[in-house]
PDB file of C-alpha atoms and ligand atoms in Angstrom:
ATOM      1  CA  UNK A  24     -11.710  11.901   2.987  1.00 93.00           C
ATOM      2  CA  UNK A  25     -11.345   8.869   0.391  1.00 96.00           C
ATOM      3  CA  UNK A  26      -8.531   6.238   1.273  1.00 97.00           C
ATOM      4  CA  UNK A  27      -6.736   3.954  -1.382  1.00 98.00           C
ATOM      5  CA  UNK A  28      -6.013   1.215   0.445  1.00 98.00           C
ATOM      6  CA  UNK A  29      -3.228  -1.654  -1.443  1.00 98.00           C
ATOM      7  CA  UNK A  30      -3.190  -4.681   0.712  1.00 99.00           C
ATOM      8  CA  UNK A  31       0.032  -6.763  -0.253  1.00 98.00           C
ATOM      9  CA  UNK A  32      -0.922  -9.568   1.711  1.00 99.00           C
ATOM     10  CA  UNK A  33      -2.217 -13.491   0.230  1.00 98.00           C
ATOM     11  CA  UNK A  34      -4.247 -13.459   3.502  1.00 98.00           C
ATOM     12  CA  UNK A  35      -7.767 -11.486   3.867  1.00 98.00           C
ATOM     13  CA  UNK A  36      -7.709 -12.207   7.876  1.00 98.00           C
ATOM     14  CA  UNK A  37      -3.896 -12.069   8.224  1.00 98.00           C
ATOM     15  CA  UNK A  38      -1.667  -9.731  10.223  1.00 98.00           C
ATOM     16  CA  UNK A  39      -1.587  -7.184   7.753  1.00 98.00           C
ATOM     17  CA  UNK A  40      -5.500  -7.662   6.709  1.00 98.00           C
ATOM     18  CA  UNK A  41      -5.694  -6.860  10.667  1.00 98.00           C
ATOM     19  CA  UNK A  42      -4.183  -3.649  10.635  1.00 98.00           C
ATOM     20  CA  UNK A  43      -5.667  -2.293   7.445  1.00 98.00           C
ATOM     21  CA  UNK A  44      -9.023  -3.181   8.357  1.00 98.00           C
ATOM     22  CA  UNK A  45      -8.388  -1.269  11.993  1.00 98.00           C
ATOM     23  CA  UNK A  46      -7.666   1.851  10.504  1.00 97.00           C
ATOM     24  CA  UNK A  47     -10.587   1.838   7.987  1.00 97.00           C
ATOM     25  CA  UNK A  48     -12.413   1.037  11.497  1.00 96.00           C
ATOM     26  CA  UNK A  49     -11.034   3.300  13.526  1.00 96.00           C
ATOM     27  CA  UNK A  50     -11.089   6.308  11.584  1.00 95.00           C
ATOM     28  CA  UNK A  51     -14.308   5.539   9.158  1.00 94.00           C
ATOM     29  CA  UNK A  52     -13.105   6.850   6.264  1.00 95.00           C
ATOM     30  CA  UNK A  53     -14.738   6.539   2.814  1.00 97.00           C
ATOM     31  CA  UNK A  54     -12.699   3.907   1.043  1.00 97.00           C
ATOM     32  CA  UNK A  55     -11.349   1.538  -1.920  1.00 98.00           C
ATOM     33  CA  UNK A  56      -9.577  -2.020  -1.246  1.00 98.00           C
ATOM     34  CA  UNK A  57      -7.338  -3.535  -3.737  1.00 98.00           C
ATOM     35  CA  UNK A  58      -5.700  -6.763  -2.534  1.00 98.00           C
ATOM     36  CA  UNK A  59      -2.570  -7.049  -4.941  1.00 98.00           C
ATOM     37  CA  UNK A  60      -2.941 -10.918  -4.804  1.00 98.00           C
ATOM     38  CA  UNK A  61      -5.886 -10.532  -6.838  1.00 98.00           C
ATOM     39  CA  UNK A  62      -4.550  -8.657  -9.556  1.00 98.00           C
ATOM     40  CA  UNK A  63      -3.095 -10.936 -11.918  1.00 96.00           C
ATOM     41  CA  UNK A  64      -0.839  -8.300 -14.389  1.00 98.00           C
ATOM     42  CA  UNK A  65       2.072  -6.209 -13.649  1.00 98.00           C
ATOM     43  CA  UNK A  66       2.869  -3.571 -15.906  1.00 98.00           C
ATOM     44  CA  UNK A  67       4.983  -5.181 -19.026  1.00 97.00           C
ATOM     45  CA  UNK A  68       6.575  -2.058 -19.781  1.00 97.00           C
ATOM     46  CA  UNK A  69       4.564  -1.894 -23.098  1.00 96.00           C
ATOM     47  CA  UNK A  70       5.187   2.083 -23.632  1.00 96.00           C
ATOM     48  CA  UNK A  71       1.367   2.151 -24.577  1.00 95.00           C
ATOM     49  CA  UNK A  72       1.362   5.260 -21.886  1.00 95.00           C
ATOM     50  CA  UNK A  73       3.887   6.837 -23.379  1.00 95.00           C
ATOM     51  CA  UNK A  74       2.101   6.783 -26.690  1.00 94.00           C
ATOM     52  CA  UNK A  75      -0.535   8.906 -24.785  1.00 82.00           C
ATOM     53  CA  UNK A  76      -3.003   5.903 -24.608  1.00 79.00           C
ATOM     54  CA  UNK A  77      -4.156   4.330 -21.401  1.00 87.00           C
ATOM     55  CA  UNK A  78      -2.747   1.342 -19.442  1.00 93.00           C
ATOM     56  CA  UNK A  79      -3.281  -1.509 -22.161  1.00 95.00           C
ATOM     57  CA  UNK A  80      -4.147  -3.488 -18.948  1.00 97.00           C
ATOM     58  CA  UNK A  81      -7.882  -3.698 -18.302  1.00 95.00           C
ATOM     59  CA  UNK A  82      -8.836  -5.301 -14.335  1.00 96.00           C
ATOM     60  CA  UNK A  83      -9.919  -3.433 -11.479  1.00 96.00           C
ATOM     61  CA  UNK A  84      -6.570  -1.827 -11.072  1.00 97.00           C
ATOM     62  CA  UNK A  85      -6.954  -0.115 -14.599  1.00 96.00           C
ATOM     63  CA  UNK A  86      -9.530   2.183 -13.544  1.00 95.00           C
ATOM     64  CA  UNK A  87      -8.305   2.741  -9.787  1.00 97.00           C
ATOM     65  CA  UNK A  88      -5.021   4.709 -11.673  1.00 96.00           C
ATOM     66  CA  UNK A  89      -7.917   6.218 -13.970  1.00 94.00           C
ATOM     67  CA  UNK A  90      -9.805   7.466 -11.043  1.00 96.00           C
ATOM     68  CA  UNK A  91      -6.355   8.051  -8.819  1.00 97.00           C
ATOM     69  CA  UNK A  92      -7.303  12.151  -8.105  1.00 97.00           C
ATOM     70  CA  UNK A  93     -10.425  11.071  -6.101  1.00 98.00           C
ATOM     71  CA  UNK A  94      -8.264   9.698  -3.942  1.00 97.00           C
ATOM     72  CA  UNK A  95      -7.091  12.017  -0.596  1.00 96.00           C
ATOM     73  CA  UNK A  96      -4.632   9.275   1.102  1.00 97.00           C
ATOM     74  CA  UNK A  97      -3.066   6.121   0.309  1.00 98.00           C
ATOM     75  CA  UNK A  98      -2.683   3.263   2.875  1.00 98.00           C
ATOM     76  CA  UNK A  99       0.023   0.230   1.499  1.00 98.00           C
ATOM     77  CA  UNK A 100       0.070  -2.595   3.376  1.00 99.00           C
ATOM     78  CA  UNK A 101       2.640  -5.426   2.948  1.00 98.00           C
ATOM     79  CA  UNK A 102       4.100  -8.251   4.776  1.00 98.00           C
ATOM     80  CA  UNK A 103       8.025  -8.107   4.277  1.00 97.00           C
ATOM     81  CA  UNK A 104       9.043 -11.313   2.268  1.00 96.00           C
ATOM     82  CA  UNK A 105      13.006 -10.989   2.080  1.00 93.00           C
ATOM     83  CA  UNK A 106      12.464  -7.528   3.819  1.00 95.00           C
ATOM     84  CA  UNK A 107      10.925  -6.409   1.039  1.00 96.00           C
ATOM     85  CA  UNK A 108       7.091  -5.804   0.001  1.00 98.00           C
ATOM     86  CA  UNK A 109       5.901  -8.930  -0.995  1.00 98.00           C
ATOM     87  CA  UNK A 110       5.941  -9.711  -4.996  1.00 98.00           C
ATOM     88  CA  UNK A 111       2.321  -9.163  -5.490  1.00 98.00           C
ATOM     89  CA  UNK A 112       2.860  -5.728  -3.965  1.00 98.00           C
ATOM     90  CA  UNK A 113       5.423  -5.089  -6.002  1.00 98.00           C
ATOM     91  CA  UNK A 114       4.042  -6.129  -8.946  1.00 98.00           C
ATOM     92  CA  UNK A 115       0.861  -3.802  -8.358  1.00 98.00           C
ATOM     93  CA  UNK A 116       2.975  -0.818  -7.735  1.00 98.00           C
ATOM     94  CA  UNK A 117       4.901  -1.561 -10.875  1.00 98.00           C
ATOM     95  CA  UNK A 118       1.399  -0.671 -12.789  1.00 98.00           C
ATOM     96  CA  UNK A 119       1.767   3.353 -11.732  1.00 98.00           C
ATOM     97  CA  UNK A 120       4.507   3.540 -14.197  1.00 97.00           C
ATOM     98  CA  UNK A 121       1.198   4.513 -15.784  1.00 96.00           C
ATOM     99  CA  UNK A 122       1.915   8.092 -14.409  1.00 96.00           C
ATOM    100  CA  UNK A 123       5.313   8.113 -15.665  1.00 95.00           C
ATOM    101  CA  UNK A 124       4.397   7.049 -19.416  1.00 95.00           C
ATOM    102  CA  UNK A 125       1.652   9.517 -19.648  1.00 94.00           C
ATOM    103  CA  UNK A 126       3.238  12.589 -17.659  1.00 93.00           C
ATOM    104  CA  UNK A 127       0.695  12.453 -15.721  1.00 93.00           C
ATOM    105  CA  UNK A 128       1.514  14.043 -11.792  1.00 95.00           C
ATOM    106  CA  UNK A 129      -1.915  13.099  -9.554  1.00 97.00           C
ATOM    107  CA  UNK A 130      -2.828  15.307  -7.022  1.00 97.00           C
ATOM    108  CA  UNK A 131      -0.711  15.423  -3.937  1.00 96.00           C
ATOM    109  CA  UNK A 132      -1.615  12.962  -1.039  1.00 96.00           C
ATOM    110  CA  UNK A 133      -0.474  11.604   2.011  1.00 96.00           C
ATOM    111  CA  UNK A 134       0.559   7.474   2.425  1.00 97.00           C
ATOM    112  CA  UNK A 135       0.705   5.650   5.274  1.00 98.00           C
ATOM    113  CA  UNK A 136       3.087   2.236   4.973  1.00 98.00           C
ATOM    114  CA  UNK A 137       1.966  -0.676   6.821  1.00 98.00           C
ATOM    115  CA  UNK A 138       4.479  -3.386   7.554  1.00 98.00           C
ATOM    116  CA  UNK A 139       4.505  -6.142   9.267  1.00 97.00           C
ATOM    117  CA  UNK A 140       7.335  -9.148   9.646  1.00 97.00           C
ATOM    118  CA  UNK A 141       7.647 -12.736  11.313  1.00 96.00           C
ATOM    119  CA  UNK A 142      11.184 -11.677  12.583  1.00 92.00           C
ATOM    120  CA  UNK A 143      11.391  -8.682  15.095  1.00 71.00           C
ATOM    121  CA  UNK A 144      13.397  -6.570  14.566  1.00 71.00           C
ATOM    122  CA  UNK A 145      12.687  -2.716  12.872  1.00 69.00           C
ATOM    123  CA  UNK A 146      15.717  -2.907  11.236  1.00 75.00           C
ATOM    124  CA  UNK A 147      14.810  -5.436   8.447  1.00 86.00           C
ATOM    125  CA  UNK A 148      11.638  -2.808   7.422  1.00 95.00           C
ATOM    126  CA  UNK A 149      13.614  -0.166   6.045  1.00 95.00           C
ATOM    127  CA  UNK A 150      14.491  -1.700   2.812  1.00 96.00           C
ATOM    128  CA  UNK A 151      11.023  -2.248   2.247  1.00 98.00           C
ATOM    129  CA  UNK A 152       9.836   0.999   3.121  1.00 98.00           C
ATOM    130  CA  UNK A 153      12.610   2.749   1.329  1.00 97.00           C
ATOM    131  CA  UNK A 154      10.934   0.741  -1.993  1.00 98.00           C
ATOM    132  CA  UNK A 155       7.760   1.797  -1.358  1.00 98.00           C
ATOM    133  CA  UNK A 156       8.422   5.301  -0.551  1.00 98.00           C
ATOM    134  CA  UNK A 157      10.027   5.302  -4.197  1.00 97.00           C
ATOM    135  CA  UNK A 158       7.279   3.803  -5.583  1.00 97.00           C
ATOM    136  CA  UNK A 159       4.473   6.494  -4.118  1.00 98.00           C
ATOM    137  CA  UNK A 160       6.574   9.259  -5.488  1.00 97.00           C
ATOM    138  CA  UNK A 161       5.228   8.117  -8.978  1.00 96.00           C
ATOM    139  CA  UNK A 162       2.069   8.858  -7.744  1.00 97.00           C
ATOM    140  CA  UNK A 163       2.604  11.904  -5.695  1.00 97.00           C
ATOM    141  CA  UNK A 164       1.942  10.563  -2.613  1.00 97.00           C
ATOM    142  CA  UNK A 165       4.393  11.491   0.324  1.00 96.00           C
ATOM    143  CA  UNK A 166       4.569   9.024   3.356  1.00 96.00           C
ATOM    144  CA  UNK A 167       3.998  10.893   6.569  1.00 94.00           C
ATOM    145  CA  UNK A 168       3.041   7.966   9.052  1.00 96.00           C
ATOM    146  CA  UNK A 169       4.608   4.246   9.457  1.00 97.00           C
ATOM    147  CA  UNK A 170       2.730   1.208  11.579  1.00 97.00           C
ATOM    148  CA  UNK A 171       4.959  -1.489  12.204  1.00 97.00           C
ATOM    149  CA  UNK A 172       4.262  -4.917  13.847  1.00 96.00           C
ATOM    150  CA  UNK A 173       7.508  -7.110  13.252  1.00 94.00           C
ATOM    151  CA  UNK A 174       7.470  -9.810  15.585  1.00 94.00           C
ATOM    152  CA  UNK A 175       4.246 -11.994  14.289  1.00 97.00           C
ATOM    153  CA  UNK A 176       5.577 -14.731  14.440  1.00 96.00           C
ATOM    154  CA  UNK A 177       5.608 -14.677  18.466  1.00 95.00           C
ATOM    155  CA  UNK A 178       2.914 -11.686  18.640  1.00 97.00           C
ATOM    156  CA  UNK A 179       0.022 -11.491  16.336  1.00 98.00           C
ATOM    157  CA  UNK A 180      -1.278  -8.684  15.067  1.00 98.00           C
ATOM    158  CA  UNK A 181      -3.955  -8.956  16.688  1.00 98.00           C
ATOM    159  CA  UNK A 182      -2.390  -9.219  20.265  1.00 98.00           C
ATOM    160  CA  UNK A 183       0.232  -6.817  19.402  1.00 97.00           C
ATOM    161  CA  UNK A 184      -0.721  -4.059  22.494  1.00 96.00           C
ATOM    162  CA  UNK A 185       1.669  -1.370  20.214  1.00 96.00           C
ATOM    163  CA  UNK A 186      -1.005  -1.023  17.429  1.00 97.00           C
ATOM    164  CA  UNK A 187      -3.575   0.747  19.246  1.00 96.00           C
ATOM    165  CA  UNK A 188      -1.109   3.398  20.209  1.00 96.00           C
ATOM    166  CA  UNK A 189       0.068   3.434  16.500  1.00 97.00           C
ATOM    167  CA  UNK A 190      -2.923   3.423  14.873  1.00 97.00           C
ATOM    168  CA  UNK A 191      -4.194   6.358  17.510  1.00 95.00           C
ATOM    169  CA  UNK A 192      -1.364   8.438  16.077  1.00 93.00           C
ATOM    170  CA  UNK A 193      -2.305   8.565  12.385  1.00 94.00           C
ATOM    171  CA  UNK A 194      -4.593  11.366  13.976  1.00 90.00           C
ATOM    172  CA  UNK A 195      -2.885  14.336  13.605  1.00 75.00           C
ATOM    173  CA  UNK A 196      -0.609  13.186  11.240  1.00 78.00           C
ATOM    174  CA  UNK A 197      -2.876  12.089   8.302  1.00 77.00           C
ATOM    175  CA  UNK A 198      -6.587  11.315   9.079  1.00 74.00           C
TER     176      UNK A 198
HETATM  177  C1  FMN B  24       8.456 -16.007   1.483  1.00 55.15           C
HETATM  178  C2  FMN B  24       8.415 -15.304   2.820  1.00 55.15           C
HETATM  179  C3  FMN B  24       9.449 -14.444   3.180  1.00 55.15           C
HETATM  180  C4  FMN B  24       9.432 -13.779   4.407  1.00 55.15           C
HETATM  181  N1  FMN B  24      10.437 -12.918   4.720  1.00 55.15           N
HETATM  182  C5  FMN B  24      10.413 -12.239   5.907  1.00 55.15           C
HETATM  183  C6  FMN B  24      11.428 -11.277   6.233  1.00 55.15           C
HETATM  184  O1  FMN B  24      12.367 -11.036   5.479  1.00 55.15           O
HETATM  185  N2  FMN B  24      11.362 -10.656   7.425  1.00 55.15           N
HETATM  186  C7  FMN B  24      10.349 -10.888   8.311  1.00 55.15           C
HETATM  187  O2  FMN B  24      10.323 -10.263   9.391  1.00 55.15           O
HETATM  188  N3  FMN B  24       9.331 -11.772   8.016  1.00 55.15           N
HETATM  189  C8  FMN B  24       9.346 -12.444   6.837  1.00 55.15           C
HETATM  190  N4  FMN B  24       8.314 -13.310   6.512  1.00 55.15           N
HETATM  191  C9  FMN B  24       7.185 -13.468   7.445  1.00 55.15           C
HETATM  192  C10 FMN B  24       5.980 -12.578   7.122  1.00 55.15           C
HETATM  193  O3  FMN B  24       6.388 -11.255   6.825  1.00 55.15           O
HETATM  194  C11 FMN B  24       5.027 -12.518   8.322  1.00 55.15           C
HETATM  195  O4  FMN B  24       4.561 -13.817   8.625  1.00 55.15           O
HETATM  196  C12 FMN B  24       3.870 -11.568   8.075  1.00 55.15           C
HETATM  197  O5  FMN B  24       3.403 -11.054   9.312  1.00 55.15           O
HETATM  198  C13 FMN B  24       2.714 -12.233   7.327  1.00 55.15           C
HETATM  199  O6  FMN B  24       1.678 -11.304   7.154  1.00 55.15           O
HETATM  200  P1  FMN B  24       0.182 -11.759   6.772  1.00 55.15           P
HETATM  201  O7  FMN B  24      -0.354 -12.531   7.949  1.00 55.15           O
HETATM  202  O8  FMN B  24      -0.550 -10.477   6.565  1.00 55.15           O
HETATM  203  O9  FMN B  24       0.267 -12.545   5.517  1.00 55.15           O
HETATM  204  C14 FMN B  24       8.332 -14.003   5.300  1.00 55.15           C
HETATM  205  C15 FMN B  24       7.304 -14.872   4.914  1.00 55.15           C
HETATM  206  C16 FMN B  24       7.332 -15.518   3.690  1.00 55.15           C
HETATM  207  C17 FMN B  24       6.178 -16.429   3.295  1.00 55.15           C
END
């Protein structure tokens, strides 16, 4: 099993760096990292795909979307910033309009979303999640598994006692 994991986070030991890095640790799956704060472009809306001709982006991302069928799951994990994904996420996912412009449908997978949020309450995720569930449909990827933590600001992720439990039951459901 190969994981795509998108990390929407700025922070590489943050909450959400926390959980994503559990998962790859718990289940020891072969797997990809792309940290959406380090890739600079979103897509522009060019229409170069829909000429037939790859993403006129070139980065790391570019050849991730050319390489997207090696792929078995996809893990996207985002802090909620106006209980949405963050920009940065957002801006990442914009670039698999890719499959769109090209016509392009990548093998079916299975997503896990990752969210977590200062505030505490699991009513402000479902905006986000509804976004990013639309956004995985562009690359085939149906979400069968959430992980929430969405009370860092008193909790950590990292003392949050729920995660274990949460993490335990991507078993069946996806891993
Ligand atoms: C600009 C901004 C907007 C935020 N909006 C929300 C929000 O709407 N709901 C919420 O629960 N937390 C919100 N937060 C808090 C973050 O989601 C929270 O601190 C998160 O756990 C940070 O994850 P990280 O440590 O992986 O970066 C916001 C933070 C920032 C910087």
């Amino acid at each position: 099993m190969k994981v795509l994991i998108l990390n929407g986070s700025p922070h590489k030991k943050g909450n959400t760096s926390f959980i994503a890095e559990k998962i790859k640790e718990v289940y020891a799956f072969e797997s990809d990292t792309c940290y959406a704060y380090d890739i600079k472009d979103p897509c522009r809306d060019c229409k170069k795909c829909f000429e037939g001709e790859s993403c006129s982006i070139e980065d790391e991302f570019t050849q991730i979307l050319a390489n997207i069928d090696t792929y078995d799951a996809i893990v996207v994990a985002t802090p909620l910033y106006y209980n949405q994904p963050t920009g940065s996420m957002l801006s990442l996912l914009s670039r698999f309009q890719f499959f769109y412009g090209t016509n392009k449908k990548p093998k079916e997978k299975k997503a896990v979303i990752v969210v977590t949020g200062g505030g505490g309450s699991v009513v402000n995720s479902a905006d986000a999640e509804k976004t990013l569930r639309i956004a995985l449909m562009s690359v085939n990827a149906k979400v069968t598994a959430y992980i929430r933590s969405l009370n860092t600001d008193s909790i950590k992720a990292w003392d949050d006692e729920t995660l274990t439990e949460q993490i335990r039951a991507l078993d069946d459901i996806i891993f």
